[in-house]
Every structure is written in structure tokens, then in C-alpha cells.
XYZ file of C-alpha atoms in Angstrom:
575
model
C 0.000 0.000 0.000
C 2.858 2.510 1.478
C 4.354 1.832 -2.815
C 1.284 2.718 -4.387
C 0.446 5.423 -2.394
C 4.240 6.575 -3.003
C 3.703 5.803 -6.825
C 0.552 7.920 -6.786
C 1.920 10.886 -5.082
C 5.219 10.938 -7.059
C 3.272 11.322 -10.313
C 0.118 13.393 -9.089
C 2.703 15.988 -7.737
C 4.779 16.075 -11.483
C 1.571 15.998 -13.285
C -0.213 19.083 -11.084
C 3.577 21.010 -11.403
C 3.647 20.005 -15.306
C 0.328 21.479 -15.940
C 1.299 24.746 -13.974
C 4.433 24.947 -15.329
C 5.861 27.930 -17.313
C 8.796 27.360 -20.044
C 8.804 30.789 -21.728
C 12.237 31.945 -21.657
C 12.997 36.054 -21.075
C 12.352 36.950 -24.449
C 9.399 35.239 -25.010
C 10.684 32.621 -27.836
C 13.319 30.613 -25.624
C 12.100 27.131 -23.816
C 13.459 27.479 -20.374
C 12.918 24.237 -18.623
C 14.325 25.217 -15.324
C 14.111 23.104 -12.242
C 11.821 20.663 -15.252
C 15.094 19.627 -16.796
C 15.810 17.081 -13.009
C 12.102 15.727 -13.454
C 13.626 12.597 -15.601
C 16.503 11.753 -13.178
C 14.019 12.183 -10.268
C 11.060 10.333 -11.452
C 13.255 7.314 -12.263
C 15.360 6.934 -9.070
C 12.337 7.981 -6.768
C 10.244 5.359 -8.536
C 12.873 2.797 -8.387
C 13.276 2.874 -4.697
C 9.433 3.172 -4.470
C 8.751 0.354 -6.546
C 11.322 -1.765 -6.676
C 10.736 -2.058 -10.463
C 13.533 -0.648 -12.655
C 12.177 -1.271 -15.891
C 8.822 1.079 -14.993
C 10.584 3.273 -13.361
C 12.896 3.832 -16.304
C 10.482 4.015 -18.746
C 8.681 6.706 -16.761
C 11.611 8.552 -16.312
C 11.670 8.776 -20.011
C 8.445 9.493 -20.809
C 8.577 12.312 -18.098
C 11.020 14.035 -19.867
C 9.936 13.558 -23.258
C 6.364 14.866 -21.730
C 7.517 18.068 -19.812
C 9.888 18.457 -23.801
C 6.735 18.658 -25.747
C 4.681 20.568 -23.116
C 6.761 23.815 -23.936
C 4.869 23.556 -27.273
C 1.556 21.722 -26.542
C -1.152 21.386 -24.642
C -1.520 18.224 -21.964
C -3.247 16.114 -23.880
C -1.061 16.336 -27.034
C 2.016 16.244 -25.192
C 0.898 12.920 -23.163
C 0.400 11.125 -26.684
C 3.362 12.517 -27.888
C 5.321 11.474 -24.779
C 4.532 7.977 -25.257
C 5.252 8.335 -29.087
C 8.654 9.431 -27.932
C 9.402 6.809 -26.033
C 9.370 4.548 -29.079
C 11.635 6.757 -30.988
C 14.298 6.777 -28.035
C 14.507 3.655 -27.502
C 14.811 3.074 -31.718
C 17.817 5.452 -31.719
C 19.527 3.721 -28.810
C 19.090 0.524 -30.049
C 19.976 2.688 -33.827
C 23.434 3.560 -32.208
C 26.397 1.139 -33.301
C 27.710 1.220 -29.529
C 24.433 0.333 -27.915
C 24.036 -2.091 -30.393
C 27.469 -3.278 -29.747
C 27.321 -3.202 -26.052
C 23.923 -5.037 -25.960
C 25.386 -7.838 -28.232
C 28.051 -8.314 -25.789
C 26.074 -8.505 -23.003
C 24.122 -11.294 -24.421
C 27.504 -13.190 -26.509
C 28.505 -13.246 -22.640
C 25.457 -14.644 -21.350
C 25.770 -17.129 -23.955
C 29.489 -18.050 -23.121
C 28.665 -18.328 -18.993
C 25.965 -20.896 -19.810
C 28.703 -22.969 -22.486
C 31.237 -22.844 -19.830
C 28.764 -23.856 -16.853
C 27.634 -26.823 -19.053
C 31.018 -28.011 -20.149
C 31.872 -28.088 -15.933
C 34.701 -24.858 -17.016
C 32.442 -22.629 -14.121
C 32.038 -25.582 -11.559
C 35.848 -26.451 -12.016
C 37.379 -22.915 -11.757
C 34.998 -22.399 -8.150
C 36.059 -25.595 -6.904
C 39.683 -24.732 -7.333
C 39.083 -21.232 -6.259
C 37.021 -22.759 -3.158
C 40.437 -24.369 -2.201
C 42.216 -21.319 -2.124
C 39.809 -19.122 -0.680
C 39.493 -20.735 3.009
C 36.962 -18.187 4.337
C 34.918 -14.926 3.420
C 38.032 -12.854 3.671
C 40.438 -14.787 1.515
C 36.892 -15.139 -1.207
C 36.693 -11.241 -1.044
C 40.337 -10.310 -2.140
C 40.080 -12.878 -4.603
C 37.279 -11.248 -6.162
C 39.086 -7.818 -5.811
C 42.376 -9.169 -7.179
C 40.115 -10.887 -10.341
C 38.753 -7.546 -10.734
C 41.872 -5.164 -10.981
C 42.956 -8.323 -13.824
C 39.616 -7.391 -15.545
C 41.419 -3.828 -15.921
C 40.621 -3.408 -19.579
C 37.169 -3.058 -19.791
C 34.706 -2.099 -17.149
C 31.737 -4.030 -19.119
C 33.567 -7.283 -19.208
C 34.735 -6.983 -15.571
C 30.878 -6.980 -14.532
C 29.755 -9.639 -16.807
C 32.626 -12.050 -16.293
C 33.873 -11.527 -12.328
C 30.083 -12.037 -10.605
C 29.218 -15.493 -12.529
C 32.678 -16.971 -11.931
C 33.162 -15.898 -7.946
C 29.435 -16.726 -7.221
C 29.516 -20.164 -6.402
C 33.499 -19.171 -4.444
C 31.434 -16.794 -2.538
C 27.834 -18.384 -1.890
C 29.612 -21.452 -0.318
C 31.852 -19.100 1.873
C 28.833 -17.638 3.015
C 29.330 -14.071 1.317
C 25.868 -12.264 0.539
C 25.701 -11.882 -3.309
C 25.085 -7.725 -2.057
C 29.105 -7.563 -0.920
C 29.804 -10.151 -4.237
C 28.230 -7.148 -6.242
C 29.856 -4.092 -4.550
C 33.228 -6.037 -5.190
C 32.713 -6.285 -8.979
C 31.109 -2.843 -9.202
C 34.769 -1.233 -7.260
C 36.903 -2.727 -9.557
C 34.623 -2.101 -12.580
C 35.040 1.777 -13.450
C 37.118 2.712 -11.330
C 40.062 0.626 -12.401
C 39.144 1.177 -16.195
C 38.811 4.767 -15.659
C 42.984 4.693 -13.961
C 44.212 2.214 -16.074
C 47.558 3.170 -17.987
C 45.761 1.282 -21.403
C 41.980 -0.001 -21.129
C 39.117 1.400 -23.475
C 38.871 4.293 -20.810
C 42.016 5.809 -22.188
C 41.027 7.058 -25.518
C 38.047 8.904 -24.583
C 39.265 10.432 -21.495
C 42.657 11.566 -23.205
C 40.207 13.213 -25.813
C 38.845 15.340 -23.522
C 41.825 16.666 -22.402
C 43.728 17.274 -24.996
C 40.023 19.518 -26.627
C 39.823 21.012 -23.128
C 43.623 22.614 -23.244
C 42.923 23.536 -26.558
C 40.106 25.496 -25.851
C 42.210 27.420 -23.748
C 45.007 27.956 -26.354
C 47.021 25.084 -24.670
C 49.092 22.816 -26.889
C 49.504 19.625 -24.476
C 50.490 16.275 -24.398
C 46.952 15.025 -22.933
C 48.308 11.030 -22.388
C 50.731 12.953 -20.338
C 48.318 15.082 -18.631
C 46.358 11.883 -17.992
C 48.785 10.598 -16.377
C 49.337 13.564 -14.275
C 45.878 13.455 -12.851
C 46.320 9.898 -11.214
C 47.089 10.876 -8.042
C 44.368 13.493 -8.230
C 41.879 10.577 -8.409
C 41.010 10.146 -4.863
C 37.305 8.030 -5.227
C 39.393 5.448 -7.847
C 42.429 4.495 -5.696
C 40.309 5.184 -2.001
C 37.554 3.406 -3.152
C 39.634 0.223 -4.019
C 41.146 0.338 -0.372
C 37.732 0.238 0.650
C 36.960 -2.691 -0.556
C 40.032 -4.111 0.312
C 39.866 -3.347 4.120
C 36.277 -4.863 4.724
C 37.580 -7.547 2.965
C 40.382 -8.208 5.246
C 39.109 -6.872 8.661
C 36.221 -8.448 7.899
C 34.013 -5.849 9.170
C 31.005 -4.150 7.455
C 27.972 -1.380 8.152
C 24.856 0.224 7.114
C 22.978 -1.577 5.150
C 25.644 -4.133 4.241
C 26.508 -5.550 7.482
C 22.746 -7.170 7.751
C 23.034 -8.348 4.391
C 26.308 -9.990 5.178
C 25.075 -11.005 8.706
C 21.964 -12.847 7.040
C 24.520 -14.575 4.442
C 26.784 -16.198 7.453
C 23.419 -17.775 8.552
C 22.519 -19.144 5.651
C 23.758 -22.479 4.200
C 25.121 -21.769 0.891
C 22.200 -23.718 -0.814
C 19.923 -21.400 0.319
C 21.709 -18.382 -1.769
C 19.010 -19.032 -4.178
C 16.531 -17.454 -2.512
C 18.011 -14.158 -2.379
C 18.514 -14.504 -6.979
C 16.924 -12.757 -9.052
C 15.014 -14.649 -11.603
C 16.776 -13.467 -14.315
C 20.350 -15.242 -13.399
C 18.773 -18.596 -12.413
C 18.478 -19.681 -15.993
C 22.305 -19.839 -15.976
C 22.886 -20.915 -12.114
C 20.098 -23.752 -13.075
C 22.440 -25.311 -15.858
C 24.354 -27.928 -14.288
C 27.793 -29.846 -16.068
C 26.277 -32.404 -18.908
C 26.906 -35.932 -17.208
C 29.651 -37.577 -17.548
C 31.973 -34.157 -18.325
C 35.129 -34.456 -16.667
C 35.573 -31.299 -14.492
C 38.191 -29.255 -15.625
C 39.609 -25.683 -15.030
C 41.080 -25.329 -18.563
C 37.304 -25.507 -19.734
C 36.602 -22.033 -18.231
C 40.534 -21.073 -18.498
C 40.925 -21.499 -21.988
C 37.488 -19.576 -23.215
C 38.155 -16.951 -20.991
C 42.029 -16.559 -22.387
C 40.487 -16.929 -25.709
C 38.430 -13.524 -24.692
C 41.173 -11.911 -23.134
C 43.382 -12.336 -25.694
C 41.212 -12.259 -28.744
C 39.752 -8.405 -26.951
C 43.624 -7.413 -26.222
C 44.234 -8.075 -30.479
C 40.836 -6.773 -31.228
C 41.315 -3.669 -29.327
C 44.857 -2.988 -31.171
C 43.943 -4.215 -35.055
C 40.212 -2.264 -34.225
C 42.341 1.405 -32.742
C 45.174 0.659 -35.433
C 42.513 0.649 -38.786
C 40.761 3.416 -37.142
C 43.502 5.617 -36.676
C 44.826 4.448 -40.426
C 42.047 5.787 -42.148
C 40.883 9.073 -40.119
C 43.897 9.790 -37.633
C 46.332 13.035 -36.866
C 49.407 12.575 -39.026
C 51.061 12.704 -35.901
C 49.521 9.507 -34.371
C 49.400 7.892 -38.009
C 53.570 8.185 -37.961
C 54.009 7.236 -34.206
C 51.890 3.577 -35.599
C 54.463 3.749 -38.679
C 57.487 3.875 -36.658
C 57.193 1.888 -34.467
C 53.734 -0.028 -34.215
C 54.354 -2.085 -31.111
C 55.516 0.664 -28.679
C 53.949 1.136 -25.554
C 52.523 4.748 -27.152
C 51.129 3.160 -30.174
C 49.858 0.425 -28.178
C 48.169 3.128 -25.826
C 46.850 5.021 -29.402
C 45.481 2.085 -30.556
C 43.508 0.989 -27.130
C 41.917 4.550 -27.001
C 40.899 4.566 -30.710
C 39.280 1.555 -30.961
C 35.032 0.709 -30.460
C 35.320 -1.548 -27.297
C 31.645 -2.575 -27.937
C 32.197 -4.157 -31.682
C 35.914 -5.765 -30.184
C 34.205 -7.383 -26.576
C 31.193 -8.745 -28.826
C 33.638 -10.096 -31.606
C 36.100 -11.409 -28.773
C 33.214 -12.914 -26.860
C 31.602 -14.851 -29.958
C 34.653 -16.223 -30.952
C 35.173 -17.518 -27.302
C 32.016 -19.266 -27.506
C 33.028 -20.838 -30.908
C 35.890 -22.012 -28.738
C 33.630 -23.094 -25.603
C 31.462 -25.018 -27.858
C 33.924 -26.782 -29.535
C 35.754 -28.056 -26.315
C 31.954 -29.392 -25.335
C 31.858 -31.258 -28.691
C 35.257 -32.657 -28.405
C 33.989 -33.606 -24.833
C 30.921 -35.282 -26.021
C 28.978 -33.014 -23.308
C 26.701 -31.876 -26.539
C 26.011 -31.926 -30.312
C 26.919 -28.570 -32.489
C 23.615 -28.694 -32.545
C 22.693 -28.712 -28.375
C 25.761 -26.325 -28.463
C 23.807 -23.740 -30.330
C 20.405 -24.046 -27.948
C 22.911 -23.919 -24.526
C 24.267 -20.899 -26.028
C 20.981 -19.124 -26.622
C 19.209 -20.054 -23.456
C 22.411 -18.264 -21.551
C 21.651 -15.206 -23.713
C 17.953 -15.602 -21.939
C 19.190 -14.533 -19.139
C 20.581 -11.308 -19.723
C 17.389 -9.819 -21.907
C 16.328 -7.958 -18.870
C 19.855 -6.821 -18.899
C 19.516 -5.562 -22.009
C 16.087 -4.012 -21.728
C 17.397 -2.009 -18.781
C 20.271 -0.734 -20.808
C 17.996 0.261 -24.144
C 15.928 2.213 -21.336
C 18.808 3.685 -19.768
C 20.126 4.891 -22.717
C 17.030 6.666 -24.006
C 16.646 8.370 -20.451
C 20.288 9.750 -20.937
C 19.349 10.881 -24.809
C 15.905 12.721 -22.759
C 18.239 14.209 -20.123
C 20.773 15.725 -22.287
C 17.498 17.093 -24.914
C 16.574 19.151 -21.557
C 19.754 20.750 -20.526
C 19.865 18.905 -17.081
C 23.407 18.407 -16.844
C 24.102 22.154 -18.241
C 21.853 23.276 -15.589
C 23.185 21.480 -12.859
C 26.731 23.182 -13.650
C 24.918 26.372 -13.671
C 23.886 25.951 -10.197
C 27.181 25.672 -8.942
C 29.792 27.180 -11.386
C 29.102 31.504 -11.258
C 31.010 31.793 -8.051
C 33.116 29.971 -6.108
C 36.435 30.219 -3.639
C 39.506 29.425 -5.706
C 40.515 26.203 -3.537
C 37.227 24.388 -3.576
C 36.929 24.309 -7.351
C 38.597 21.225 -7.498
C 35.754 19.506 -4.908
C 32.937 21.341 -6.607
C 33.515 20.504 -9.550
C 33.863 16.625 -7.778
C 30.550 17.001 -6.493
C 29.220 18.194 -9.496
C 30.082 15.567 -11.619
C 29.069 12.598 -8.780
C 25.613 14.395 -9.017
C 25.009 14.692 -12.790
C 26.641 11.102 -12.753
C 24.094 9.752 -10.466
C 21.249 11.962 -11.943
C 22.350 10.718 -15.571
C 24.105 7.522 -15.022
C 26.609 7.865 -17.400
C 30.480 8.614 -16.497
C 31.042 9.201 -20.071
C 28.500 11.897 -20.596
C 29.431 13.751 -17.549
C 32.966 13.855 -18.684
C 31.883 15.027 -21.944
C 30.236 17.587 -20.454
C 31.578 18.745 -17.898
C 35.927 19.066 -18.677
C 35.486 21.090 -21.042
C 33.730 23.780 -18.316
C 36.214 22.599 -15.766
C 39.449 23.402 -17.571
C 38.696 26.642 -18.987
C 37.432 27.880 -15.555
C 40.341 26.000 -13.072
C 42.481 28.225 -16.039
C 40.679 31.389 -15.443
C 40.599 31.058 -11.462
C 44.804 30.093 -11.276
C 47.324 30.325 -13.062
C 49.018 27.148 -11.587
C 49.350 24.376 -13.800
C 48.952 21.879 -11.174
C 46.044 23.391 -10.124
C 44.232 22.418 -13.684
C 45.200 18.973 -13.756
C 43.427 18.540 -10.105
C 40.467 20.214 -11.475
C 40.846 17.705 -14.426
C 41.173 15.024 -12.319
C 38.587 16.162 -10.105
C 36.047 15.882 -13.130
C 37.091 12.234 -14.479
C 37.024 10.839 -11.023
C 33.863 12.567 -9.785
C 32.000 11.256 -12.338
C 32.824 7.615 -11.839
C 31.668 8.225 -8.097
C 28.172 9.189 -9.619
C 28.261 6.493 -11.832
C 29.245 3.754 -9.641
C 26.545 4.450 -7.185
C 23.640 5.325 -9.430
C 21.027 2.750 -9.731
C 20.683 3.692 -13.633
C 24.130 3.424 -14.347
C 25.198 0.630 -17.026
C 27.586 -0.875 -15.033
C 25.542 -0.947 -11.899
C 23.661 -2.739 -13.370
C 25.423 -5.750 -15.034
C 27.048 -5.947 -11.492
C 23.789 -6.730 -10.163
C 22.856 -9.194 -12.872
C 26.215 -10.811 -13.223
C 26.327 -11.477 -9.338
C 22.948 -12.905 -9.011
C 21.381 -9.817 -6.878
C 18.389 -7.695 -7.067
C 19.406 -4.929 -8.405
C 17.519 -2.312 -5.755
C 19.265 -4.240 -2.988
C 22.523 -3.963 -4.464
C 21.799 -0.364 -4.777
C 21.228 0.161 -1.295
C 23.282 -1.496 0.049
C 26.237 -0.375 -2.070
C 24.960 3.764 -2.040
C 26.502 4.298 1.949
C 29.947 2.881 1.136
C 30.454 4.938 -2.071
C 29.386 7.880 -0.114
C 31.428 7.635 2.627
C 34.388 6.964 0.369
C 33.271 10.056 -1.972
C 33.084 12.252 1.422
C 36.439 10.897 2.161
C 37.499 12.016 -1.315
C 36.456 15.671 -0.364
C 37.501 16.471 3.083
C 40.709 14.802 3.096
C 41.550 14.654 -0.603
C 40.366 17.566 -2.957
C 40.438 19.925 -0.341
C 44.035 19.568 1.033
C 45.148 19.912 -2.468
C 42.960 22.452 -3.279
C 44.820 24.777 0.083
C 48.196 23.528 -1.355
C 48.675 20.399 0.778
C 51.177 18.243 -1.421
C 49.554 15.323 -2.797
C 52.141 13.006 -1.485
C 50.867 13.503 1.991
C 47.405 14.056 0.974
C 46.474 10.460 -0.460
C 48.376 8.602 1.823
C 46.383 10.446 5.055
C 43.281 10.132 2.862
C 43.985 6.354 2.653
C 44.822 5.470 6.248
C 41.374 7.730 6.872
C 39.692 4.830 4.606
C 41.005 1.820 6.591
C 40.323 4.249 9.838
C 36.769 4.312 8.905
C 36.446 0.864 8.409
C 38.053 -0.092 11.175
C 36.277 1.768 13.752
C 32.207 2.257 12.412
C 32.545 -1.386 11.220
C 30.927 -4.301 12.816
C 33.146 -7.700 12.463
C 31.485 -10.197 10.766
C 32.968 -13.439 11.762
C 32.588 -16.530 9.611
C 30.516 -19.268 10.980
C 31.418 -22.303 11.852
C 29.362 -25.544 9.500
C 28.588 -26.759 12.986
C 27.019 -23.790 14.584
C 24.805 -23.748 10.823
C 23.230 -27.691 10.932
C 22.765 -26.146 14.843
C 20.796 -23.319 13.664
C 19.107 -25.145 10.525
């Protein structure tokens, strides 16, 4: 009752300010949506913690925004229809877009390979042998963390490939599929977004290099990039995080009953806390008679490493061949396995065309090791592989909805006027954590990283240029942008990558949410007071992160609650 009468109010209150609402702009002929341009953001996370349903609540969220966009030009009832008719067309250009497309076909390829592996015994193989090494929750945790930071590359592929392959590690060690999911979503962004050569690189070394430019700057921005990394605080204090409750074993807020609930649990009983959507995959046992083996997950997993490590190159290297600066075009020429051209390469190539081509030739791989095997036919091979693409669909829908709420969003202005808000005056020293907070907030509102980064550096440089004249001081502000908008995306329940943690670890995706939203802000408050801000008064960054991380551990030691493991006798006492 308490959701529907939330449900209700939520929408009576957007519908009675919609109808009221006034877009005229000064001079009569501008569309000023004002405080309108947060209704999509708001709708969609409101309803999702109101309803627990993140498919309506995205789809509302878009159709909000595409209603209050055509209610600057017609009445209610036409702009309801034409709201809804909207809808349709976003979600058509999304799914038009060769990177949604790309991403979306990865996401299922994956799917596909997880359910090949599980039914060749690769999956049941790789968590017994990780079972023998991880003696407890804490040694399970920094094994997921470790397999994480290895899944540096790609952010997408760390989601999809870390949850499914720790899950059965950390269900038997009594882990709650919540802490599995925070795990995977730390080392997901924010070790892409750090990492010296991951499909990160490109984009973010764009920015840069367009941002110095627009302030008559001629820069080398892969150096610049590298500059910022000890500028981002969230990354690098987020990953000690992790880390710590991992080895002190101690947890709080909403996670510590989560993880509380797991140690009283026998591990068979993990799936009652799964979402439907990953049981199709859990559900698919080793074909009788398959001889367990590790090098049946091992080698279709090195086959996607290594196949997306050679995609990313040949993909970056073609790219920059036909429509590259002369200047990158004769670094390739020189020498074409350098570190640099290696680097140019990464950052010019699609990631979502190179995962999907590196994860369908994996499962070519996967299925022919189960034919050799005798587990199935070519035939069976085929149907395994498509029932694992099952279930990630919801996945997928998720993403096509995200997408078209970010494509709404940026039609309104939101993130624009969220800058606005904060950027006409400000003390020179606290740029640097504005402009953090900024981005963690049009992050979250947006859920995209890569939008706010778009939008935002090239705001942030110009202005940290205008405000000092210290170098250093622009690369902090620069630093301050790429790394504040991870921390928005990595806790926003609309972001892509929040949710293929969620999926790929078995969770519901609200509850990984929740209980994932206290740690990333105490870590992003952390960020501030003891990182951005010391830097921003002059404190040298060589005593600034290392205070900043002992503050990390500090907090973890002292508001955390140790969670012990528990004993298999004290369990057959309880059950």
C-alpha cells in the first residue's frame, strides 16, 4: 500500500507542477525548462526505490522528460500522446546507435558463453579450485578484488565475467551476493577509468587534450592523464575500501545485515536471495559424464582476453589508419608495437564491436571443447548458447531504457543546468571539490560517467584556467572531473555498469543499490575532506592520499561491525 500510495503521489505531484508549469524563456521565444530539466533523473530513481521495479521506473523517467519536452509547445493532452510516441523513438535510436548495439550484443555473446562454460563443468571447475584457495569470506573477497583489478581493460567485461565466476566461491563461503556485487562494481570503473591502457584511455585523453585547446594550450593530454592519477582520490580510495572490509572483515549500514543474514545461511539457500533473471544460468548444471576441468573455463576466458587485447589494437590501429592526426598515423608507422602506439590504438578503438567479436569467438571455442567432450552436439551447443543469452534480456532491456533516459536528459539541458547551479562563483581552492561534487551528481542523476565527462571538462578546464594560473592546479580540477563522475556512476542505480554488477552477481538490483549507495558515499566524502580539499589549500599530494587512505582503513576499522565466519557446525545447529 505505502508503494502505491508513493507511486501515486510521485506522479500526481509532477503531473499538477507540469500542468502549472511555465517554459517561456525572457524573451518570449526561448524554452526554459528550469528546475523541469531534473524531473527525468528524479522520477526514475524515486520510482525505483518506491517500486522496486527498474524497468517502470525507467520508462517513466523517459516518458517524463519527453512529456515536460513537448509541453513547452503543446497542450496536456497532445504532449501525453506525444510522450509515449517518444518513447518509441528513443529507444529506436539507442538501439539505432552502433555502440548500444554493440554493447547489448556483448552482453548477451557473454550470457551465452557463462551458460557454455557452466555446461562443459569450465564454471564448476574454476569455483572448486578457487574454493580451495579461498578458506573463508576474507580470503573469497580479495580474490574477487584481485580478479577484478585483472579485468582492468574493460569495465563491461569486468561486470559480466567476475560475478558469474566468484558466485559459487562466494555463496559457499557464506558471502551475501550484495558484498559479491559491490566487489565487482569497485573494480569495474574505477580501475578502467585509472588504467595506464583499457578502453577508458582514448576517450578520457580526448577530452583533455580539446579542453587545453580550448584554452590555447598545446599539451600532451596522455601525459596530462597521467598527471591526474594521483588526483583521483574516489578510484584508488575506493579500491582500499573494498580491500579493508575484505580483510578486517568488518562491514555497516545496510551491508553488514546483508552480510550477517549470508553467514546464517547455508550456501544452498543463496538461491533465494537470486533474481530470476540469473537462475536460468545458475540452473544449468555440467552435462553428465563431463570431466571437471579448469582449462574448460581457463581457456574460453584466455580466448576472450586475448582475442579483446588483439581486437582492441587491429580495431584502434585501422581506425587511426584511415581518419587519424598525421602525428599519431607516424608514431603507428614507426614503431607499431611501442607502448605509445599500443596506448593510441587501445583509445581509438570501439570496445563494444571488439568485446562482442572477442566474446563470440570464445564461444566458438567453448562449444567446440563441449563437442570434443561429447557433453553436446553442435547442434545442443547452439540451444545452450541461446538459453544463456535468456538470461541477460532484462539486462539488455534495462540498458535500451537507460540509454534513451540519458538521450531525454541531455534534450533538456539537465546536466548544463546542474553546472549552472554551482559554477558563477566559487572560492579558488574548492573548485577542485565542486567541480567533484558536481560531476558525482550529474553522474548519479544521468548515469553515465562518459557523458558527464563530456560535459563537464570542457567547463572545468577553462574555468580552473581562469581562477589560477598554476598548472597543477588544472590537472586537479581535471582530475577532479574524471574521477567525480565515476563516483556518480558507480553508485547510481541507472548506471550501465551498476547494473550488469547486479545481474552478473545474481542480486536484485535495488538491494545492491542500497546497500552499495553508503559505502560509495562515505568513500566520496572521504574524497572531499581529506583529498580535494588539502590539495585544493596547497597540501602536497604526497601527503594528501596517503592520510586520505589510512582515513579509509580508519573508517572501516572503527564504524565497522566484524562479521565473523561461521562455523558448518554452529549452521546444521541453527538449521
Amino acid at each position: 500500500m505505502k508503494k502505491k500510495i508513493g507511486f501515486i503521489a510521485v506522479i500526481g505531484i509532477f503531473l499538477i507542477l507540469a500542468i502549472n508549469a511555465d517554459f517561456s524563456g525572457g524573451n518570449g521565444t526561448e524554452v526554459n525548462y528550469g528546475l523541469f530539466t531534473l524531473v527525468p533523473p528524479v522520477v526514475a530513481i524515486v520510482l525505483a526505490f518506491i517500486t522496486k521495479d527498474v524497468i517502470i521506473s525507467l520508462f517513466l523517467g523517459v516518458f517524463s522528460g519527453a512529456f515536460v519536452l513537448h509541453l513547452a509547445d503543446s497542450n496536456f493532452v497532445v504532449a501525453f500522446v506525444q510522450a509515449f510516441l517518444s518513447v518509441v523513438d528513443y529507444a529506436l535510436i539507442s538501439l539505432s546507435d552502433p555502440w548500444n548495439a554493440g554493447i547489448i550484443l556483448q552482453v548477451l555473446t557473454i550470457g551465452g558463453l557463462i551458460a557454455l562454460m557452466t555446461k562443459i563443468g569450465g564454471a564448476k571447475a574454476v569455483a572448486a579450485a578457487l574454493s580451495n584457495k579461498a578458506k573463508g569470506p576474507r580470503s573469497a573477497q580479495v580474490i574477487t578484488w584481485i580478479l577484478g583489478i585483472l579485468m582492468f581493460f574493460d569495465d563491461y567485461a569486468n561486470s559480466l565475467i567476475v560475478g558469474p565466476v566468484m558466485r559459487p566461491v562466494t555463496d559457499e563461503k557464506h558471502i551475501s551476493r550484495e558484498k559479491l556485487a559491490f566487489i565487482v562494481d569497485a573494480t569495474a570503473a574505477p580501475i578502467a577509468g585509472i588504467a595506464l591502457i583499457s578502453t577508458w584511455v582514448g576517450y578520457e585523453v580526448g577530452l583533455i587534450k580539446d579542453g587545453y585547446e580550448s584554452i590555447g594550450q598545446s599539451v600532451n593530454a596522455y601525459g596530462i592523464f597521467i598527471e591526474t592519477l594521483p588526483y583521483r582520490f574516489y578510484n584508488f580510495l575506493m579500491l582500499a575500501f573494498v580491500l579493508a572490509t575484505a580483510l578486517l572483515l568488518r562491514e555497516f549500514g545496510p551491508m553488514l545485515n546483508a552480510e550477517k543474514r549470508a553467514r546464517e545461511n547455508k550456501a544452498k539457500d543463496f538461491d533465494d536471495f537470486a533474481v530470476e533473471t540469473s537462475k536460468e544460468v545458475e540452473d544449468m548444471e555440467p552435462a553428465e559424464g563431463v570431466k571437471l576441468s579448469i582449462w574448460n573455463m581457463i581457456v574460453p576466458i584466455g580466448t576472450l582476453i586475448v582475442s579483446a587485447f588483439i581486437g582492441f589494437y587491429f580495431n584502434g590501429y585501422n581506425s587511426i589508419m584511415e581518419s587519424g592526426e598525421n602525428a599519431t598515423i607516424a608514431i603507428l608507422e614507426a614503431n607499431p608495437l611501442s607502448f605509445l602506439a599500443i596506448q593510441e590504438t587501445f583509445g581509438a578503438s570501439d570496445a563494444s564491436i571488439v568485446l562482442f567479436q572477442a566474446a563470440l569467438l570464445s564461444s566458438l571455442v567453448a562449444m567446440a571443447m563441449g563437442v570434443s567432450q561429447k557433453a553436446f552436439t553442435w547442434t545442443e551447443s547452439v540451444a545452450v548458447w541461446i538459453n544463456g543469452m535468456k538470461s541477460l534480456i532484462i539486462t539488455g532491456a534495462i540498458l535500451l531504457l537507460a540509454w534513451s533516459l540519458s538521450t531525454v536528459i541531455g534534450e533538456l539541458g539537465t546536466a548544463e543546468f546542474l553546472v549552472s547551479l554551482l559554477s558563477d562563483s566559487m572560492p579558488v581552492f574548492l573548485l577542485p571539490t565542486i567541480i567533484f561534487i558536481l560531476g558525482a551528481v550529474t553522474s548519479f542523476a544521468t548515469g553515465t560517467s562518459y557523458g558527464t565527462m563530456g560535459i563537464l571538462m570542457p567547463l572545468a578546464i577553462p574555468l580552473a584556467a581562469a581562477l589560477s594560473t598554476d598548472p597543477e592546479f588544472v590537472i586537479m580540477t581535471t582530475g577532479a572531473v574524471l574521477t567525480g563522475a565515476i563516483f556518480g556512476d558507480h553508485c547510481s542505480p541507472i548506471s550501465d555498469t551498476t547494473i550488469l554488477s547486479s545481474m552478473g552477481s545474481g542480486v536484485d538490483h535495488l538491494d545492491h543499490v542500497k546497500t552499495q549507495l553508503l559505502y560509495a558515499l562515505v568513500v566520496g566524502v572521504i574524497s572531499c575532506l581529506f583529498g580535494f580539499i588539502p590539495v585544493g589549500l596547497g597540501v602536497p599530494i604526497w601527503i594528501a592520499m596517503p592520510v586520505a587512505l589510512l582515513v579509509t582503513v580508519g573508517v572501516v576499522y572503527f564504524l565497522g561491525t566484524r562479521v565473523d565466519e561461521v562455523s558448518e557446525d554452529k549452521l546444521a545447529e541453527k538449521n
